[in-house]
PDB file of C-alpha atoms in Angstrom:
ATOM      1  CA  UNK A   1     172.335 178.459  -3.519  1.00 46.00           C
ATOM      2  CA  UNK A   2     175.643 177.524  -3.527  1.00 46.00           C
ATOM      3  CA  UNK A   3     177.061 174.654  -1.248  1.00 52.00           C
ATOM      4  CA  UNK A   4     180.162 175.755   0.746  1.00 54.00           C
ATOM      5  CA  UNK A   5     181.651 177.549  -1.998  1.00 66.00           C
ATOM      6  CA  UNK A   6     182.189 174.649  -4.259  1.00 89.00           C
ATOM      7  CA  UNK A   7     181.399 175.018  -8.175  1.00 93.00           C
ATOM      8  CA  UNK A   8     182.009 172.105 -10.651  1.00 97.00           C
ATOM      9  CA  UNK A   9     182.263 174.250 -13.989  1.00 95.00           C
ATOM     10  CA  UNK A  10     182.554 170.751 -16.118  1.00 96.00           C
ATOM     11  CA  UNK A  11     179.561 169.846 -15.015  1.00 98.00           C
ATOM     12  CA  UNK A  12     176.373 169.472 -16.695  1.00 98.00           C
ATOM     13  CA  UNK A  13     173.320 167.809 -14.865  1.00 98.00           C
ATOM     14  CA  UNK A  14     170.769 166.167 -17.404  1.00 98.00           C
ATOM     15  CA  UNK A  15     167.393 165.471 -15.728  1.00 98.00           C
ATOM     16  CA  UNK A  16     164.550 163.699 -18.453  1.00 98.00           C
ATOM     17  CA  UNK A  17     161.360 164.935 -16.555  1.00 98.00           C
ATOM     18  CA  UNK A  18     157.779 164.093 -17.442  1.00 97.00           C
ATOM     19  CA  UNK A  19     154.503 165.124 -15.121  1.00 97.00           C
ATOM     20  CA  UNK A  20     157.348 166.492 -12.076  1.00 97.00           C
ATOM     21  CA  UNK A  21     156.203 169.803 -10.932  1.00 97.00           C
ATOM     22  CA  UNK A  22     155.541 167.939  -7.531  1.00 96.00           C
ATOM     23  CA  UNK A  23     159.428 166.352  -6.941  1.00 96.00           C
ATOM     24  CA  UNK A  24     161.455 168.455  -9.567  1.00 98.00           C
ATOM     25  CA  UNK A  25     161.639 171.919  -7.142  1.00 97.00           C
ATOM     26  CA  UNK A  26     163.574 169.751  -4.769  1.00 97.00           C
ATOM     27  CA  UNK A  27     166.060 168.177  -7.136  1.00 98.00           C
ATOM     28  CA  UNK A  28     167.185 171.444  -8.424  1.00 98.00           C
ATOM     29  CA  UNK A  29     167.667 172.798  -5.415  1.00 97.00           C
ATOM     30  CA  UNK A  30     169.907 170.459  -3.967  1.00 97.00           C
ATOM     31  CA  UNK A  31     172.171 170.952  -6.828  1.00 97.00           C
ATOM     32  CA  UNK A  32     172.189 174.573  -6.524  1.00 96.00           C
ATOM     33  CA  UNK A  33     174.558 176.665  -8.237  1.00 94.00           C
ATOM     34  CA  UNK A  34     177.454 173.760  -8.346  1.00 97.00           C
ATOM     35  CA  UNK A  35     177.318 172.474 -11.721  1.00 98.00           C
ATOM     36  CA  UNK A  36     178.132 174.545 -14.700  1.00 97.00           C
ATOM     37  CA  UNK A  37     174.775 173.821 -16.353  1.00 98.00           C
ATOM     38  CA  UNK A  38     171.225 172.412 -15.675  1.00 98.00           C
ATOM     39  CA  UNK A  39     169.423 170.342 -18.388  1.00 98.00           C
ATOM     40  CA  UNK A  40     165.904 169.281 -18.011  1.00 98.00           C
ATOM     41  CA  UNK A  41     164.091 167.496 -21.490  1.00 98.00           C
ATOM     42  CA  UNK A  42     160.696 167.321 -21.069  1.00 98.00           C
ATOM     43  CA  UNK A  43     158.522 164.374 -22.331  1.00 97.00           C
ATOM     44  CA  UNK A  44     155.679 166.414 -22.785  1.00 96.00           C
ATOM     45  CA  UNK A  45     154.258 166.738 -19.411  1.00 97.00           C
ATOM     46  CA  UNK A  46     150.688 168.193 -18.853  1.00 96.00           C
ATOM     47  CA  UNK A  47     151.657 170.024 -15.438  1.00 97.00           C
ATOM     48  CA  UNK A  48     153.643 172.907 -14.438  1.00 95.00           C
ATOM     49  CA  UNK A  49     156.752 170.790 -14.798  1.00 97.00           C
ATOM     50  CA  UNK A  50     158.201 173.644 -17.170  1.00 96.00           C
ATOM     51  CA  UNK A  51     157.737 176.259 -14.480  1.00 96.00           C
ATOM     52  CA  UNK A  52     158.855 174.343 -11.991  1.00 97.00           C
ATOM     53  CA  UNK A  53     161.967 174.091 -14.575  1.00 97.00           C
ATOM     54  CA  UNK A  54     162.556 177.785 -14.606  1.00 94.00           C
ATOM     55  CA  UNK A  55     166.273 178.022 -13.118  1.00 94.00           C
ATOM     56  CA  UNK A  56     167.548 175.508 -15.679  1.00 97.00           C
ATOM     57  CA  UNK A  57     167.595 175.160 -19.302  1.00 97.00           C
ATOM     58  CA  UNK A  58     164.365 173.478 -20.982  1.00 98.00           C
ATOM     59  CA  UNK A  59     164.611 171.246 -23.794  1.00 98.00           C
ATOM     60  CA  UNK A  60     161.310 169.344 -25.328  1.00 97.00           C
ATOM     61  CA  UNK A  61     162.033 165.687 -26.444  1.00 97.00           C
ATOM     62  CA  UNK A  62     159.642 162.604 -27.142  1.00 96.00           C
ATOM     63  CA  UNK A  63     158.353 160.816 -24.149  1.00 94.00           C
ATOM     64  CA  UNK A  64     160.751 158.123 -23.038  1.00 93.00           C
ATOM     65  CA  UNK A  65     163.443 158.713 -20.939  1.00 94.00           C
ATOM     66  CA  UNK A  66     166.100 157.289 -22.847  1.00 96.00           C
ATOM     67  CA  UNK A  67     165.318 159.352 -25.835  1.00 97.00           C
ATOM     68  CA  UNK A  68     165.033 162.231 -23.097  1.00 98.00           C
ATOM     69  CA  UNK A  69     168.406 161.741 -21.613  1.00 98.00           C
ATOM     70  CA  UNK A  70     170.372 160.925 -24.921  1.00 98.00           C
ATOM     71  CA  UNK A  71     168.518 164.473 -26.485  1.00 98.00           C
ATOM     72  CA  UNK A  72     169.841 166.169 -23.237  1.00 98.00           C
ATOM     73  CA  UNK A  73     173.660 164.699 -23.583  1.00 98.00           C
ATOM     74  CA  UNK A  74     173.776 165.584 -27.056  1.00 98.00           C
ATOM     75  CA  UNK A  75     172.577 169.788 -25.861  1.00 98.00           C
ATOM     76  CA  UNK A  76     174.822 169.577 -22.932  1.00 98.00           C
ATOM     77  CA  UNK A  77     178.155 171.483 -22.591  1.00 97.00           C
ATOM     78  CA  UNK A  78     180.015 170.133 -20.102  1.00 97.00           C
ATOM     79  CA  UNK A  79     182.489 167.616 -20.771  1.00 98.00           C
ATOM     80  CA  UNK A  80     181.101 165.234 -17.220  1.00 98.00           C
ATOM     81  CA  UNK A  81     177.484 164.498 -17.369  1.00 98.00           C
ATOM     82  CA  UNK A  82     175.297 163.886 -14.435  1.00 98.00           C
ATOM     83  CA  UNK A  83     171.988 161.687 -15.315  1.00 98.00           C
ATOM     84  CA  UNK A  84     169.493 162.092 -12.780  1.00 98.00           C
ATOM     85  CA  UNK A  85     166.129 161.075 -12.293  1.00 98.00           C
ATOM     86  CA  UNK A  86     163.500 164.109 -11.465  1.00 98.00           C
ATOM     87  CA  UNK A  87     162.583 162.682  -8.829  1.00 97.00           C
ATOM     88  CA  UNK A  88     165.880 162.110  -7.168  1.00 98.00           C
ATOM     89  CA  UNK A  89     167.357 164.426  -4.767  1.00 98.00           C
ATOM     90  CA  UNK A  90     170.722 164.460  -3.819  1.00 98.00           C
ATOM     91  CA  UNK A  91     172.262 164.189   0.016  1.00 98.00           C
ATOM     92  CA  UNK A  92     174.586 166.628   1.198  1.00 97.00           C
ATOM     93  CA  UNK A  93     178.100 166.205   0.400  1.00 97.00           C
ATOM     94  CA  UNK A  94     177.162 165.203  -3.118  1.00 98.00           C
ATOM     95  CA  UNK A  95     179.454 168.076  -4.494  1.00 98.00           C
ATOM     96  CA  UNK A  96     182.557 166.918  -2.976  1.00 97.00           C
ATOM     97  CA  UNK A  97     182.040 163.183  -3.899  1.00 98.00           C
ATOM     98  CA  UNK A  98     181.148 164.365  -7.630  1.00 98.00           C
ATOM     99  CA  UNK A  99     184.389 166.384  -7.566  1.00 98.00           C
ATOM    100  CA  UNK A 100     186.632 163.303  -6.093  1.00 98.00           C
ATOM    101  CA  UNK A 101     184.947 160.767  -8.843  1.00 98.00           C
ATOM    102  CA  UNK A 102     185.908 163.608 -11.341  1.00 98.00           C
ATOM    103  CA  UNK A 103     189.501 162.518 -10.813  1.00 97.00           C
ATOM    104  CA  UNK A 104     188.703 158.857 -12.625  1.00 98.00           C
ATOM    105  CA  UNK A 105     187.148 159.818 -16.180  1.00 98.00           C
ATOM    106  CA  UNK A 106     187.874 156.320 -16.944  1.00 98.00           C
ATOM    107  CA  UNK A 107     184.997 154.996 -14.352  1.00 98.00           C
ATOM    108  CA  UNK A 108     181.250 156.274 -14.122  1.00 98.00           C
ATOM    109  CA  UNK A 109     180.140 156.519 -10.704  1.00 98.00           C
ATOM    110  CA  UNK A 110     176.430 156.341  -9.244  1.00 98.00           C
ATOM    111  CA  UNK A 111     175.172 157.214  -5.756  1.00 98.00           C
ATOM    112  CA  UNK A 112     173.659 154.903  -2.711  1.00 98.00           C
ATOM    113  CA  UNK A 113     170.043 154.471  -3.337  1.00 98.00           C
ATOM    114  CA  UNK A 114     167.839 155.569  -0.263  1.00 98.00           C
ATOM    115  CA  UNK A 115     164.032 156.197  -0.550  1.00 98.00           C
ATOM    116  CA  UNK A 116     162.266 159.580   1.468  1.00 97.00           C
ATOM    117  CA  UNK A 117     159.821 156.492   3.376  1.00 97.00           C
ATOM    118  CA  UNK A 118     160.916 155.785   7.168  1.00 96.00           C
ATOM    119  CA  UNK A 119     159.398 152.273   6.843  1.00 97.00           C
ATOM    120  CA  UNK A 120     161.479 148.553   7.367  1.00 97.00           C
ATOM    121  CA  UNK A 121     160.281 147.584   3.593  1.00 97.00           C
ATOM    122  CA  UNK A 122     162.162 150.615   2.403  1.00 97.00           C
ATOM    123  CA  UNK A 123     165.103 149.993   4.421  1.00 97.00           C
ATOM    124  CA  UNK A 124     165.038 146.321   2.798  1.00 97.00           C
ATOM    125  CA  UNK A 125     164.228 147.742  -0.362  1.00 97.00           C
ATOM    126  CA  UNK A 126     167.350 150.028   0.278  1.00 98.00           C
ATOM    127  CA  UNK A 127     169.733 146.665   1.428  1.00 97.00           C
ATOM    128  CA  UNK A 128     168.423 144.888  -1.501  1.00 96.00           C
ATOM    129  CA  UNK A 129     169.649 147.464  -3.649  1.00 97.00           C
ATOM    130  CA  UNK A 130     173.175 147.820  -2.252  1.00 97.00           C
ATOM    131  CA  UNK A 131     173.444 144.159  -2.880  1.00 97.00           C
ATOM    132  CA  UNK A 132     172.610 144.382  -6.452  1.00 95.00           C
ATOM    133  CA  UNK A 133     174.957 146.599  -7.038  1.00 96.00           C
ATOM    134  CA  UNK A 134     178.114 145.402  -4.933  1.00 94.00           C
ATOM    135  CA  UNK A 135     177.029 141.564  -6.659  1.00 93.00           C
ATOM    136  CA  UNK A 136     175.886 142.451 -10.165  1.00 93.00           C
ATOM    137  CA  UNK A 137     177.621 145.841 -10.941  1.00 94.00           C
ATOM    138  CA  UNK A 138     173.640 147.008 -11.968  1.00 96.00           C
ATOM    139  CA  UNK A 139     173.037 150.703 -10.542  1.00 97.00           C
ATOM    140  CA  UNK A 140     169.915 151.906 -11.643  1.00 96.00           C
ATOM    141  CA  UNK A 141     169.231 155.350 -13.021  1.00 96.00           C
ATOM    142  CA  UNK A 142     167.399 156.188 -10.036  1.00 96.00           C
ATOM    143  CA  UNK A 143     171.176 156.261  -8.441  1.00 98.00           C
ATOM    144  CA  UNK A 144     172.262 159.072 -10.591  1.00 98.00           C
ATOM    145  CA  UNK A 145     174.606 158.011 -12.494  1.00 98.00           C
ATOM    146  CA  UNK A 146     178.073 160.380 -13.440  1.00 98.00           C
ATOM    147  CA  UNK A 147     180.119 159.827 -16.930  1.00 98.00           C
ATOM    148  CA  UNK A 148     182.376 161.417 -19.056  1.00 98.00           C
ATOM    149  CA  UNK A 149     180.745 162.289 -22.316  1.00 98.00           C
ATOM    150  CA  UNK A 150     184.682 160.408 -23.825  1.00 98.00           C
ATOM    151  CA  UNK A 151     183.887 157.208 -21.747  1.00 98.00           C
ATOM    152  CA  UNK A 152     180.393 157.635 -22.805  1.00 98.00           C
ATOM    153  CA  UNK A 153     181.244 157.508 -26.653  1.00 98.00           C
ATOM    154  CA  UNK A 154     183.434 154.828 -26.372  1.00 98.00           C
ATOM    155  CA  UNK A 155     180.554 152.403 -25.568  1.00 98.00           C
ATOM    156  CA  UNK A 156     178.113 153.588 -28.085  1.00 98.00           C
ATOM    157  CA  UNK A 157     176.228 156.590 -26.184  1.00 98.00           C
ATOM    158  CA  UNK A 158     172.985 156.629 -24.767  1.00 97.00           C
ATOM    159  CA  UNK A 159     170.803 154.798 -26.717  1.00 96.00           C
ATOM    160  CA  UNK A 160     167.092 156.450 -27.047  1.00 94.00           C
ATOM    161  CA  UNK A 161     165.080 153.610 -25.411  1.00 93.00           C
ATOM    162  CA  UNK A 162     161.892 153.757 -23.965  1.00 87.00           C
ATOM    163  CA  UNK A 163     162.466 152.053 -21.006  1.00 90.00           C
ATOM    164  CA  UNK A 164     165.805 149.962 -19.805  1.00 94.00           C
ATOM    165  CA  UNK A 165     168.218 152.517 -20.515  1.00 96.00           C
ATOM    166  CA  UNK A 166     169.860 152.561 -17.492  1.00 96.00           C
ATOM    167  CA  UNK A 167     170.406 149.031 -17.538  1.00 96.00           C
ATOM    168  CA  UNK A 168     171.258 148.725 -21.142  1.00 97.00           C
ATOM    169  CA  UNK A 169     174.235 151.635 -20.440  1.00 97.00           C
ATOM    170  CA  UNK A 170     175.470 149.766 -17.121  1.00 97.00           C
ATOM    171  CA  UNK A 171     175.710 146.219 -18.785  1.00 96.00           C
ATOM    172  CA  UNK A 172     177.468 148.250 -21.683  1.00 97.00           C
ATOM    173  CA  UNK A 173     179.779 150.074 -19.228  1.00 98.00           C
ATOM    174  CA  UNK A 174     180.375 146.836 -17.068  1.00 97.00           C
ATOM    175  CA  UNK A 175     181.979 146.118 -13.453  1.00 96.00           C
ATOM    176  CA  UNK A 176     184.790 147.124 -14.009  1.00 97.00           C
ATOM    177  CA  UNK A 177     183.799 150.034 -15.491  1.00 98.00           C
ATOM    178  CA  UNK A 178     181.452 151.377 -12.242  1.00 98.00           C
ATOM    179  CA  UNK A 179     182.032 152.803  -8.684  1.00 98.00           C
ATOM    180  CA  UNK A 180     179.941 153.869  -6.072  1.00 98.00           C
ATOM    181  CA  UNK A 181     180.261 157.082  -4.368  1.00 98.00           C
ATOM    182  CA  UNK A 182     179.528 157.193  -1.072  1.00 97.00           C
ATOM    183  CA  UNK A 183     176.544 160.010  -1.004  1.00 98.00           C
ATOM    184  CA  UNK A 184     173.152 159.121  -1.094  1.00 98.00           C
ATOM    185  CA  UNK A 185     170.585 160.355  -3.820  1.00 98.00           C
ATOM    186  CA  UNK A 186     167.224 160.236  -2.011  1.00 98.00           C
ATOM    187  CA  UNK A 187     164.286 159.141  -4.212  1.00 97.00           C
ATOM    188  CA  UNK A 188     160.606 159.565  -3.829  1.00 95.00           C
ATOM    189  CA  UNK A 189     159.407 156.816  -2.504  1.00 96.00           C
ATOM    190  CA  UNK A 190     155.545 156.960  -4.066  1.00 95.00           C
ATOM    191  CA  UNK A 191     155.548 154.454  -6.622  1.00 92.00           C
ATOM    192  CA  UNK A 192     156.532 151.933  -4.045  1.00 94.00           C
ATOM    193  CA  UNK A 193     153.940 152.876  -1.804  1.00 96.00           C
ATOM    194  CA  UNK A 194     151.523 153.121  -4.368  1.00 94.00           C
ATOM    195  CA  UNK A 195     152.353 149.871  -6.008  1.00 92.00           C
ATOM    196  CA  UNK A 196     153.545 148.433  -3.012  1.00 95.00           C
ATOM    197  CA  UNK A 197     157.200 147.543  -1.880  1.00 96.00           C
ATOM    198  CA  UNK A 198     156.716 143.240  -3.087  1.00 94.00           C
ATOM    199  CA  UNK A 199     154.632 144.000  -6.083  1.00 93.00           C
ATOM    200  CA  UNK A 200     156.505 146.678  -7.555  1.00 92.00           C
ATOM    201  CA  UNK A 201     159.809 144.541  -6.825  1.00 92.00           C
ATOM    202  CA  UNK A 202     158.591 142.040  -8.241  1.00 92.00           C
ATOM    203  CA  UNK A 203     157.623 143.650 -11.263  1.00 91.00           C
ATOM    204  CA  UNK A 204     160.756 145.524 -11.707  1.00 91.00           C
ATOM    205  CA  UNK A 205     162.876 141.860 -11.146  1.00 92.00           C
ATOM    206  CA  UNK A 206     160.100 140.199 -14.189  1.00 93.00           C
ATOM    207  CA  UNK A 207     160.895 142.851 -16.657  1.00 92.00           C
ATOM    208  CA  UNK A 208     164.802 143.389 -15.854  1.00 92.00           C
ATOM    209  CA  UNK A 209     164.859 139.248 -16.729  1.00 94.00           C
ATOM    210  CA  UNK A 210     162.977 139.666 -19.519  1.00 94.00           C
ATOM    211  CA  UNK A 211     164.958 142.711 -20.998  1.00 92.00           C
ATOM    212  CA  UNK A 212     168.177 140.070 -20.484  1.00 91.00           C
ATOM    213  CA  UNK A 213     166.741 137.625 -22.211  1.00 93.00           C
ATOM    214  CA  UNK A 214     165.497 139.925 -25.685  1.00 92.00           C
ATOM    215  CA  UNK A 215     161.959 139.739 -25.248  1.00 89.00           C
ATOM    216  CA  UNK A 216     161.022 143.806 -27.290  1.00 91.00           C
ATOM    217  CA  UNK A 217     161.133 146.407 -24.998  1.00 88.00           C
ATOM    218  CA  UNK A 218     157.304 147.086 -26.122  1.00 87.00           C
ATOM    219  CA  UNK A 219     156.196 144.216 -24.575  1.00 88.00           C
ATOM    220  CA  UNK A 220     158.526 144.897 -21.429  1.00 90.00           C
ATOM    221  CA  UNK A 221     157.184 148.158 -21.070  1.00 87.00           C
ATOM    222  CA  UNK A 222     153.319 147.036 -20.942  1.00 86.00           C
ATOM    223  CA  UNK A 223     154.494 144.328 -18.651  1.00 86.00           C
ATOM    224  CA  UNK A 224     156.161 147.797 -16.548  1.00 83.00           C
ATOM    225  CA  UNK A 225     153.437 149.334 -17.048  1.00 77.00           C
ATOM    226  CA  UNK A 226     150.637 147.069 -15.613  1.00 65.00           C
ATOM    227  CA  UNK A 227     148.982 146.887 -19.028  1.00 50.00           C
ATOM    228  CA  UNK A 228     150.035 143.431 -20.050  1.00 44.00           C
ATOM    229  CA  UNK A 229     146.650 140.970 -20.344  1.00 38.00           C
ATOM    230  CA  UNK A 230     148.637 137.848 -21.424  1.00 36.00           C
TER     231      UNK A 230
END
């Protein structure tokens, strides 16, 4: 597939996957044929997440998407690097809004979160969002998230952690530093449901406080996890 004749040949797409046979068909495909190069790192999933990975090149890291994503960069080709979640499609007219944002190599540029649920508490989920980002300058990685690998390096690289990366590389990046593009990336909206839209929220807001103020990422990521007993 290739969308309206467009190709980005700088671009290389990095996409940490674990257990994402189910979402990760979709993802690819909306990229098509546009960017020069398709990454996916495994975490060791159990599924058929490495057939489903067939069009783009496979790479086995250590569970932990930070890890997964800085093991990706460092394989990648491209000089721009797209970080995307597996479960993360893009809208159309993601292609042309890359290419524009490829003009500014001194910014890194995420996508409008939107969720695939038609409900009011993912439209509020979706508002809540915006605002975070417009007030806080805090994209998340399920935004997608595009960087040149020279901006990149000048703020230390991705750093391999288990959980928080994407907010460890915004605060890193800063403000001033960010810019929204104004494409959605469309993400699966089944944790939320699962979890529900409050509880999950809330959960997400707990450990994004407590990753501000030090408390070890191991005990964050139970707390994420719903294993914490107290």
């Amino acid at each position: 597939m290739r969308i309206e004749g467009l190709s980005l040949p700088g671009l290389s797409v990095v996409i940490p996957a674990l257990n994402a046979a189910a979402s990760l068909p979709a993802t690819l495909a909306a990229l098509g044929e546009v960017p020069a190069e398709v990454v996916v790192v495994d975490g060791g999933s159990t599924d058929g997440t490495a057939e489903a990975a067939s069009s783009a090149r496979l790479l086995s890291a250590p569970r932990g998407r930070g890890g997964q994503l800085a093991a990706g960069i460092a394989a990648a080709r491209g000089p721009w690097l797209l970080l995307l979640h597996a479960d993360t499609r893009l809208a159309p007219g993601w292609a042309e809004a890359v290419r524009d944002a490829m003009r500014d190599p001194g910014r890194a540029h995420y996508f409008r979160f939107a969720l695939d649920d038609g409900s009011p508490a993912a439209r509020r989920l979706e508002r809540a969002v915006a605002w975070r980002c417009r007030a806080l300058g805090l994209p998340y990685g399920d935004q997608g998230l595009l960087i040149h690998r020279d901006l990149l390096d000048s703020i230390g690289g991705m750093r391999p952690l288990p959980l928080m990366e994407d907010v460890d590389l915004a605060r890193r990046l800063g403000r001033a530093r960010l810019a929204a593009m104004p494409v959605a990336a469309i993400t699966s909206a089944v944790r939320w449901q699962r979890d529900g839209y409050l509880r999950r929220s809330a959960r997400n807001i707990t450990c994004l406080t407590l990753f501000y103020l030090g408390l070890p990422l191991g005990i964050i990521a139970r707390i994420y996890s719903g294993r914490w007993r107290g």
